[in-house]
Each structure stands twice: as structure tokens, then as C-alpha cells.
mmCIF file of C-alpha atoms in Angstrom:
data_model
loop_
_atom_site.group_PDB
_atom_site.id
_atom_site.type_symbol
_atom_site.label_atom_id
_atom_site.label_comp_id
_atom_site.label_asym_id
_atom_site.label_seq_id
_atom_site.Cartn_x
_atom_site.Cartn_y
_atom_site.Cartn_z
ATOM 1 C CA MET A 1 73.532 -62.583 -54.256
ATOM 2 C CA PRO A 2 75.396 -63.746 -57.273
ATOM 3 C CA ILE A 3 73.581 -65.196 -59.767
ATOM 4 C CA ALA A 4 75.200 -68.328 -61.207
ATOM 5 C CA THR A 5 75.572 -68.664 -65.085
ATOM 6 C CA PHE A 6 76.978 -71.235 -67.541
ATOM 7 C CA SER A 7 77.996 -70.892 -71.071
ATOM 8 C CA PRO A 8 75.217 -72.492 -74.057
ATOM 9 C CA LYS A 9 77.900 -75.561 -73.931
ATOM 10 C CA GLN A 10 77.732 -76.583 -70.519
ATOM 11 C CA ILE A 11 74.149 -75.921 -70.171
ATOM 12 C CA ALA A 12 73.817 -78.083 -73.207
ATOM 13 C CA PHE A 13 75.961 -81.169 -71.932
ATOM 14 C CA ALA A 14 73.852 -80.690 -68.674
ATOM 15 C CA LEU A 15 70.531 -81.447 -70.258
ATOM 16 C CA GLY A 16 71.999 -83.988 -72.683
ATOM 17 C CA VAL A 17 71.129 -81.888 -75.477
ATOM 18 C CA SER A 18 72.800 -80.052 -78.717
ATOM 19 C CA GLU A 19 74.196 -76.353 -77.997
ATOM 20 C CA SER A 20 72.096 -74.890 -81.366
ATOM 21 C CA SER A 21 69.081 -76.188 -78.913
ATOM 22 C CA VAL A 22 70.439 -74.182 -75.999
ATOM 23 C CA LYS A 23 70.817 -71.034 -78.566
ATOM 24 C CA ARG A 24 67.823 -71.461 -79.615
ATOM 25 C CA TRP A 25 65.713 -71.173 -76.357
ATOM 26 C CA VAL A 26 67.831 -68.703 -75.410
ATOM 27 C CA ASP A 27 66.818 -66.380 -79.106
ATOM 28 C CA SER A 28 63.230 -67.550 -78.227
ATOM 29 C CA GLY A 29 63.193 -66.285 -74.690
ATOM 30 C CA ARG A 30 62.847 -70.095 -73.069
ATOM 31 C CA LEU A 31 66.047 -69.505 -71.340
ATOM 32 C CA GLU A 32 67.559 -66.039 -70.236
ATOM 33 C CA ALA A 33 70.867 -65.128 -70.507
ATOM 34 C CA SER A 34 73.405 -62.297 -70.446
ATOM 35 C CA LYS A 35 76.109 -61.289 -72.840
ATOM 36 C CA THR A 36 79.754 -60.847 -72.008
ATOM 37 C CA ALA A 37 81.474 -57.670 -73.145
ATOM 38 C CA GLY A 38 82.634 -60.320 -76.413
ATOM 39 C CA GLY A 39 79.222 -60.802 -76.971
ATOM 40 C CA HIS A 40 79.081 -64.602 -75.673
ATOM 41 C CA ARG A 41 75.964 -66.121 -74.412
ATOM 42 C CA LYS A 42 75.663 -66.437 -70.601
ATOM 43 C CA VAL A 43 72.636 -68.463 -69.602
ATOM 44 C CA LEU A 44 71.035 -67.630 -65.865
ATOM 45 C CA LEU A 45 71.360 -70.384 -63.338
ATOM 46 C CA PRO A 46 67.420 -69.291 -61.913
ATOM 47 C CA SER A 47 66.273 -69.825 -65.656
ATOM 48 C CA VAL A 48 67.632 -73.132 -65.881
ATOM 49 C CA ALA A 49 66.017 -74.337 -63.283
ATOM 50 C CA GLN A 50 62.617 -72.842 -64.043
ATOM 51 C CA PHE A 51 62.776 -74.500 -67.180
ATOM 52 C CA VAL A 52 63.679 -78.051 -66.383
ATOM 53 C CA ARG A 53 60.765 -77.324 -63.812
ATOM 54 C CA GLU A 54 57.853 -76.110 -66.106
ATOM 55 C CA THR A 55 59.294 -78.740 -68.766
ATOM 56 C CA GLY A 56 59.977 -81.893 -67.075
ATOM 57 C CA HIS A 57 63.018 -81.844 -69.197
ATOM 58 C CA PRO A 58 65.434 -84.723 -68.296
ATOM 59 C CA VAL A 59 68.879 -84.255 -66.698
ATOM 60 C CA ALA A 60 71.443 -85.949 -68.452
ATOM 61 C CA HIS A 61 74.598 -84.337 -65.973
ATOM 62 C CA PRO A 62 73.153 -82.405 -63.107
ATOM 63 C CA GLU A 63 76.607 -82.081 -61.195
ATOM 64 C CA VAL A 64 77.697 -79.779 -64.037
ATOM 65 C CA ILE A 65 74.834 -77.003 -62.685
ATOM 66 C CA GLY A 66 73.682 -77.907 -59.646
ATOM 67 C CA LEU A 67 70.803 -79.645 -60.754
ATOM 68 C CA VAL A 68 69.538 -83.290 -59.427
ATOM 69 C CA ALA A 69 69.339 -86.297 -61.566
ATOM 70 C CA SER A 70 65.678 -86.877 -60.667
ATOM 71 C CA GLY A 71 62.260 -86.021 -58.895
ATOM 72 C CA PHE A 72 61.360 -88.599 -56.222
ATOM 73 C CA ALA A 73 57.657 -90.228 -58.004
ATOM 74 C CA LYS A 74 55.284 -90.582 -55.071
ATOM 75 C CA PRO A 75 54.094 -87.966 -52.752
ATOM 76 C CA LEU A 76 55.284 -85.590 -50.646
ATOM 77 C CA SER A 77 53.605 -87.373 -47.405
ATOM 78 C CA ALA A 78 55.407 -90.873 -48.440
ATOM 79 C CA ALA A 79 58.861 -89.003 -48.168
ATOM 80 C CA ARG A 80 58.672 -87.982 -44.466
ATOM 81 C CA ASP A 81 60.129 -91.232 -42.986
ATOM 82 C CA LEU A 82 62.454 -91.452 -45.593
ATOM 83 C CA LEU A 83 63.425 -87.729 -45.330
ATOM 84 C CA HIS A 84 63.268 -88.454 -41.307
ATOM 85 C CA GLU A 85 65.769 -91.044 -41.353
ATOM 86 C CA GLU A 86 67.697 -89.540 -43.431
ATOM 87 C CA LEU A 87 68.404 -86.345 -41.662
ATOM 88 C CA VAL A 88 69.370 -87.994 -38.335
ATOM 89 C CA ALA A 89 71.665 -90.070 -39.985
ATOM 90 C CA GLY A 90 73.504 -87.360 -41.447
ATOM 91 C CA ARG A 91 73.160 -88.566 -44.702
ATOM 92 C CA GLU A 92 73.528 -84.995 -46.179
ATOM 93 C CA GLU A 93 73.705 -86.150 -50.340
ATOM 94 C CA GLU A 94 71.150 -88.715 -50.059
ATOM 95 C CA CYS A 95 68.491 -85.495 -48.127
ATOM 96 C CA ARG A 96 69.854 -82.560 -51.063
ATOM 97 C CA ASN A 97 68.507 -85.614 -53.673
ATOM 98 C CA LEU A 98 65.103 -86.075 -52.077
ATOM 99 C CA VAL A 99 64.042 -82.423 -51.444
ATOM 100 C CA LEU A 100 65.547 -80.466 -54.603
ATOM 101 C CA GLY A 101 64.442 -83.855 -56.501
ATOM 102 C CA PHE A 102 60.641 -82.523 -55.433
ATOM 103 C CA TYR A 103 61.346 -78.948 -56.196
ATOM 104 C CA GLN A 104 63.155 -79.771 -59.468
ATOM 105 C CA ALA A 105 59.930 -81.935 -59.896
ATOM 106 C CA GLY A 106 57.776 -79.143 -59.457
ATOM 107 C CA GLU A 107 56.847 -78.668 -56.152
ATOM 108 C CA SER A 108 56.383 -74.898 -54.403
ATOM 109 C CA ILE A 109 58.143 -74.122 -51.773
ATOM 110 C CA ALA A 110 54.892 -74.033 -50.109
ATOM 111 C CA ARG A 111 53.875 -77.472 -50.369
ATOM 112 C CA LEU A 112 57.563 -78.771 -49.740
ATOM 113 C CA GLY A 113 57.677 -76.856 -46.241
ATOM 114 C CA ASP A 114 54.112 -77.632 -45.009
ATOM 115 C CA GLN A 115 53.943 -81.005 -46.154
ATOM 116 C CA LEU A 116 57.884 -82.370 -45.715
ATOM 117 C CA ILE A 117 60.340 -80.454 -44.111
ATOM 118 C CA GLY A 118 58.291 -78.346 -41.282
ATOM 119 C CA PRO A 119 56.913 -81.913 -40.537
ATOM 120 C CA VAL A 120 59.680 -83.838 -40.471
ATOM 121 C CA LEU A 121 61.565 -81.042 -38.501
ATOM 122 C CA ARG A 122 59.044 -81.368 -36.027
ATOM 123 C CA ARG A 123 59.192 -84.779 -35.321
ATOM 124 C CA ILE A 124 62.802 -84.880 -34.862
ATOM 125 C CA GLY A 125 62.003 -81.837 -32.369
ATOM 126 C CA ASP A 126 59.726 -84.088 -30.819
ATOM 127 C CA GLY A 127 62.082 -87.057 -30.514
ATOM 128 C CA TRP A 128 65.091 -84.703 -28.817
ATOM 129 C CA GLU A 129 62.296 -83.756 -26.181
ATOM 130 C CA ALA A 130 61.781 -87.377 -25.832
ATOM 131 C CA GLY A 131 65.062 -88.845 -25.661
ATOM 132 C CA THR A 132 65.550 -90.390 -28.902
ATOM 133 C CA VAL A 133 67.159 -88.145 -31.143
ATOM 134 C CA ALA A 134 70.492 -86.863 -29.518
ATOM 135 C CA VAL A 135 71.576 -82.833 -29.531
ATOM 136 C CA TYR A 136 73.466 -83.680 -32.197
ATOM 137 C CA GLN A 137 71.108 -85.071 -34.158
ATOM 138 C CA GLU A 138 68.847 -82.067 -34.112
ATOM 139 C CA ARG A 139 71.397 -79.853 -34.807
ATOM 140 C CA ARG A 140 72.436 -80.836 -37.521
ATOM 141 C CA ALA A 141 69.507 -81.639 -39.243
ATOM 142 C CA CYS A 142 68.761 -77.711 -38.946
ATOM 143 C CA GLN A 143 72.005 -77.575 -40.750
ATOM 144 C CA VAL A 144 71.681 -79.783 -43.584
ATOM 145 C CA MET A 145 68.059 -78.905 -43.904
ATOM 146 C CA MET A 146 69.313 -74.957 -44.593
ATOM 147 C CA ALA A 147 72.388 -76.298 -46.647
ATOM 148 C CA ILE A 148 69.766 -77.318 -48.862
ATOM 149 C CA LEU A 149 67.364 -74.268 -48.695
ATOM 150 C CA HIS A 150 70.377 -71.866 -49.873
ATOM 151 C CA GLU A 151 70.810 -73.917 -52.808
ATOM 152 C CA ILE A 152 67.517 -72.961 -53.791
ATOM 153 C CA ARG A 153 67.879 -69.984 -53.373
ATOM 154 C CA ARG A 154 70.371 -69.914 -55.816
ATOM 155 C CA TRP A 155 67.803 -71.218 -57.965
ATOM 156 C CA LEU A 156 65.594 -68.194 -57.475
ATOM 157 C CA ASP A 157 66.355 -65.210 -58.914
ATOM 158 C CA ASP A 158 65.268 -61.928 -57.093
ATOM 159 C CA THR A 159 67.656 -58.827 -58.643
ATOM 160 C CA ASP A 160 64.846 -56.731 -60.360
ATOM 161 C CA ASP A 161 64.446 -53.757 -57.896
ATOM 162 C CA GLU A 162 61.267 -52.821 -59.279
ATOM 163 C CA ARG A 163 59.711 -55.950 -57.057
ATOM 164 C CA PRO A 164 58.047 -54.862 -53.478
ATOM 165 C CA LEU A 165 60.230 -55.663 -50.723
ATOM 166 C CA ALA A 166 59.371 -57.421 -47.760
ATOM 167 C CA ILE A 167 61.261 -58.259 -44.602
ATOM 168 C CA VAL A 168 61.433 -61.228 -42.754
ATOM 169 C CA ALA A 169 62.563 -62.215 -39.230
ATOM 170 C CA THR A 170 61.749 -63.659 -35.393
ATOM 171 C CA PRO A 171 61.176 -62.714 -32.165
ATOM 172 C CA LEU A 172 63.130 -62.714 -29.447
ATOM 173 C CA GLN A 173 64.398 -66.246 -27.967
ATOM 174 C CA ASP A 174 63.244 -67.742 -31.662
ATOM 175 C CA PHE A 175 66.523 -68.742 -33.082
ATOM 176 C CA ALA A 176 64.709 -71.493 -35.699
ATOM 177 C CA GLU A 177 66.215 -70.515 -39.237
ATOM 178 C CA VAL A 178 64.143 -73.156 -41.148
ATOM 179 C CA PRO A 179 61.044 -71.738 -40.941
ATOM 180 C CA LEU A 180 62.497 -68.141 -41.774
ATOM 181 C CA ARG A 181 64.478 -69.373 -45.149
ATOM 182 C CA LEU A 182 61.178 -71.126 -45.572
ATOM 183 C CA VAL A 183 59.167 -67.908 -45.485
ATOM 184 C CA GLU A 184 61.542 -66.367 -47.554
ATOM 185 C CA LEU A 185 61.950 -68.512 -50.186
ATOM 186 C CA THR A 186 58.225 -68.109 -50.925
ATOM 187 C CA LEU A 187 57.937 -64.460 -50.581
ATOM 188 C CA ILE A 188 60.627 -64.679 -53.466
ATOM 189 C CA SER A 189 59.174 -66.937 -55.471
ATOM 190 C CA SER A 190 55.513 -64.957 -55.107
ATOM 191 C CA GLY A 191 57.284 -62.075 -57.044
ATOM 192 C CA TRP A 192 58.747 -60.057 -53.786
ATOM 193 C CA ARG A 193 62.382 -58.948 -52.843
ATOM 194 C CA VAL A 194 63.358 -60.441 -49.559
ATOM 195 C CA MET A 195 65.405 -58.365 -47.005
ATOM 196 C CA PRO A 196 66.341 -60.990 -43.821
ATOM 197 C CA ALA A 197 66.391 -59.107 -40.425
ATOM 198 C CA GLY A 198 67.411 -62.127 -38.609
ATOM 199 C CA SER A 199 66.129 -64.680 -36.144
ATOM 200 C CA GLY A 200 66.099 -64.265 -32.335
ATOM 201 C CA LEU A 201 65.638 -60.363 -32.820
ATOM 202 C CA PRO A 202 63.429 -57.804 -29.730
ATOM 203 C CA LEU A 203 60.507 -56.678 -31.440
ATOM 204 C CA GLU A 204 61.905 -52.648 -31.076
ATOM 205 C CA GLU A 205 64.731 -54.178 -33.278
ATOM 206 C CA ILE A 206 61.923 -55.590 -36.116
ATOM 207 C CA LEU A 207 60.424 -51.976 -35.449
ATOM 208 C CA ALA A 208 63.964 -50.192 -36.619
ATOM 209 C CA ALA A 209 64.322 -52.419 -39.610
ATOM 210 C CA ALA A 210 61.022 -51.448 -41.005
ATOM 211 C CA VAL A 211 61.042 -48.310 -40.364
ATOM 212 C CA ALA A 212 64.322 -48.052 -41.834
ATOM 213 C CA HIS A 213 63.627 -50.035 -45.322
ATOM 214 C CA ARG A 214 59.676 -49.484 -45.602
ATOM 215 C CA PRO A 215 58.648 -52.574 -46.989
ATOM 216 C CA GLY A 216 55.238 -53.027 -48.234
ATOM 217 C CA LEU A 217 55.514 -56.294 -45.828
ATOM 218 C CA LEU A 218 56.748 -57.433 -42.412
ATOM 219 C CA CYS A 219 56.536 -61.061 -41.997
ATOM 220 C CA VAL A 220 57.308 -62.432 -38.661
ATOM 221 C CA SER A 221 57.467 -66.137 -38.102
ATOM 222 C CA VAL A 222 57.096 -67.589 -34.783
ATOM 223 C CA THR A 223 58.484 -71.064 -33.487
ATOM 224 C CA HIS A 224 58.780 -70.434 -30.321
ATOM 225 C CA LEU A 225 57.674 -68.283 -27.504
ATOM 226 C CA GLU A 226 59.337 -67.560 -23.897
ATOM 227 C CA SER A 227 55.782 -66.067 -22.663
ATOM 228 C CA PRO A 228 52.805 -66.797 -25.386
ATOM 229 C CA GLY A 229 50.301 -65.394 -22.703
ATOM 230 C CA ASP A 230 52.472 -61.786 -22.766
ATOM 231 C CA PHE A 231 53.160 -62.322 -26.584
ATOM 232 C CA ALA A 232 50.234 -60.532 -28.192
ATOM 233 C CA GLU A 233 50.260 -57.653 -26.032
ATOM 234 C CA GLN A 234 54.152 -57.190 -26.669
ATOM 235 C CA LEU A 235 53.565 -57.358 -30.204
ATOM 236 C CA THR A 236 50.833 -54.676 -30.191
ATOM 237 C CA ALA A 237 52.758 -51.966 -27.818
ATOM 238 C CA GLU A 238 56.423 -52.594 -29.131
ATOM 239 C CA LEU A 239 56.247 -53.368 -32.713
ATOM 240 C CA ILE A 240 52.688 -53.255 -34.345
ATOM 241 C CA LYS A 241 51.581 -49.584 -32.583
ATOM 242 C CA PRO A 242 54.417 -47.547 -33.882
ATOM 243 C CA LEU A 243 55.265 -49.196 -36.453
ATOM 244 C CA ARG A 244 51.209 -48.159 -37.804
ATOM 245 C CA GLU A 245 52.740 -44.525 -36.961
ATOM 246 C CA ARG A 246 56.096 -44.200 -38.270
ATOM 247 C CA SER A 247 55.220 -46.628 -41.688
ATOM 248 C CA PRO A 248 51.666 -46.951 -41.674
ATOM 249 C CA GLU A 249 51.332 -48.096 -45.130
ATOM 250 C CA THR A 250 53.681 -51.560 -43.578
ATOM 251 C CA LEU A 251 51.633 -54.683 -44.192
ATOM 252 C CA VAL A 252 52.295 -57.206 -40.931
ATOM 253 C CA VAL A 253 51.549 -60.840 -41.523
ATOM 254 C CA ILE A 254 52.476 -63.134 -38.392
ATOM 255 C CA GLY A 255 52.463 -67.221 -38.278
ATOM 256 C CA GLY A 256 53.914 -70.468 -37.056
ATOM 257 C CA GLY A 257 54.001 -73.115 -35.343
ATOM 258 C CA ALA A 258 54.250 -71.128 -31.522
ATOM 259 C CA ILE A 259 51.324 -69.229 -32.132
ATOM 260 C CA GLU A 260 49.241 -72.369 -33.581
ATOM 261 C CA SER A 261 50.525 -74.633 -30.482
ATOM 262 C CA ALA A 262 49.664 -72.067 -28.501
ATOM 263 C CA GLY A 263 46.309 -71.137 -29.798
ATOM 264 C CA LEU A 264 47.173 -67.572 -29.900
ATOM 265 C CA CYS A 265 44.647 -65.149 -32.120
ATOM 266 C CA ILE A 266 45.882 -61.867 -32.930
ATOM 267 C CA ALA A 267 44.642 -61.532 -36.143
ATOM 268 C CA ASN A 268 42.819 -58.174 -34.700
ATOM 269 C CA VAL A 269 46.415 -56.785 -33.909
ATOM 270 C CA VAL A 270 47.620 -57.597 -37.310
ATOM 271 C CA ASP A 271 47.073 -57.390 -40.766
ATOM 272 C CA GLN A 272 47.149 -61.126 -41.020
ATOM 273 C CA GLN A 273 47.419 -64.261 -38.845
ATOM 274 C CA LEU A 274 48.536 -67.118 -40.924
ATOM 275 C CA PRO A 275 48.610 -71.134 -39.972
ATOM 276 C CA SER A 276 51.118 -71.909 -43.120
ATOM 277 C CA LEU A 277 52.871 -71.095 -45.507
ATOM 278 C CA HIS A 278 49.899 -72.412 -48.521
ATOM 279 C CA HIS A 279 48.003 -69.291 -46.443
ATOM 280 C CA LEU A 280 50.386 -66.922 -46.755
ATOM 281 C CA THR A 281 50.954 -67.767 -50.425
ATOM 282 C CA GLU A 282 47.552 -67.769 -50.735
ATOM 283 C CA TYR A 283 47.679 -64.092 -49.136
ATOM 284 C CA LEU A 284 50.467 -63.112 -51.009
ATOM 285 C CA GLU A 285 48.433 -63.954 -54.463
ATOM 286 C CA ARG A 286 45.525 -61.334 -52.866
ATOM 287 C CA LEU A 287 47.691 -58.754 -52.593
ATOM 288 C CA GLN A 288 48.977 -59.080 -56.016
ATOM 289 C CA GLY A 289 45.402 -58.987 -57.655
ATOM 290 C CA VAL A 290 44.909 -56.006 -55.550
ATOM 291 C CA ALA A 291 47.575 -54.094 -56.912
#
């Protein structure tokens, strides 16, 4: 994904500071910038987003660089009712300001997914099953959330080819995009390059992607299972066993709501069974420590 860049003048206006301050931050390494052929600085959006997240610097004109005005002061759990209401109503800008505000204020992708986005989307799904939320409202809520997560993706930089590669995918009949994107963003935030193989893939197609690209990590997110009782056996026969033979260096982790709700324990089949994004983050930290 191309990285958005801005001139020091644009960044200065957005943050409400002088242009000379921005240039000093670039020269000192606090902001990352590239240079044009003519020698002009271009500040990278991921660097600006990281700077705001880490310092809490106010943003005077967020619209200039695609940020939001301010964060939500309450705990994540306190925002669930509000996000649920805004998503069901289809108020995209309010949802954007809420979620991006939390992220801009320093919340991690893992905490956003585990404590806000996941619980709210599950509640909307329960409402759809109960008949209190219309199908179009549930689908629209997912699309709104995907648009928001796409914005966060623009704030992250994974262009370093030296980063280890991870592949993320969901199995057949599982077309949930939001959980997959949350896993992707968690991995990028933890220092990985990510190749999204796609959603709703047969296990043999996930295997083909892993064998072709030989990632250090294969993450399978499972939000829906047609036959939970058969899944472990199919996973072993169609993915894990042939992957061990053809790409033994690839670690496999699996998680997702369908695994937990079905009470499946397949930790003996894969390298790690992870019940949440928080556990994924901890696992990635352990891998980094070993490396």
C-alpha cells in the first residue's frame, strides 16, 4: 500500500505548530521524512500518526492529514453502547471519530478489537439473529468498520522487506472480513509484513499460499464453522500435516469466535491456539524475544 506523504507546511498547519518546528522534528528523527528529487522534505503519514499517538500532541486541523480532532476520554468498554448505536444507525463519520479517536489517543489494535469492536459487532450479529437488527444494518455496520480499519492501515508502515512475513486467512464459508483485518493490523503493529490470503478459502488454498510464500507465521481466523466437530480432523489432514512436510519452518496459529464458542481444543494440532488479539500480541512478543 502506498504511503501518504505531506509537506512540513501541511503537517505544521494540521498540528497547529510552526513549520520550523516540524523541520526540527524531522532533522532530529522524531518524524520520518523522505526527500524529493528537488530536495524537499515529505513527511510520512505513519510517522505523524505514531508521533501523535506517543506524545498526545493535539491536532488543530485533522482533516488536512486524515486524523481526527480528539480521542474519547472514557474506557473502551464505556463506548460500546455508543458505537453500537452509531453502527446500527449507519452514522459512519461518528463511528470513524470514535474508533480512530481511541487509536489516535494510543489504544492498541488488540485492545480495540477485543474490548470494543469485537463485542459490538457480536452484539449486532446477535440482534440480527433475534430480528431486532435488519440484515442491511448488520452488513452496513461491517462495511463501515472495514472502512475505518482501512484508514488505520494507512497509518501503519510495513514496507520494510526485512520484516518477517505472515499470511492471514479464514477457512471455507467464513467470510468475516473485520476479524481478519484486525489480525492483520495486530501483526503489522507487532513488526510483521502481512499477506492477506483472503477469506472463505478451502484449506488446500491456504496451504498453497503458505507453501508458495513460506511465511514465518500462518494465522487462521475462524469466525464461522459449518461442521465444528470435523474441523480439527480436516485441519490436520488438509493443512497442518502437508504444511509440516512442505514448509516446516512456518508456525501456525489459530483463533476466533467459532473456535471458542464450539469449545474446540486444537492446541495439539497447531503451534498456538489463541483466544484473543491480546493473546496473539503476547505470542508475537515471545517470538520476538526468541528471535
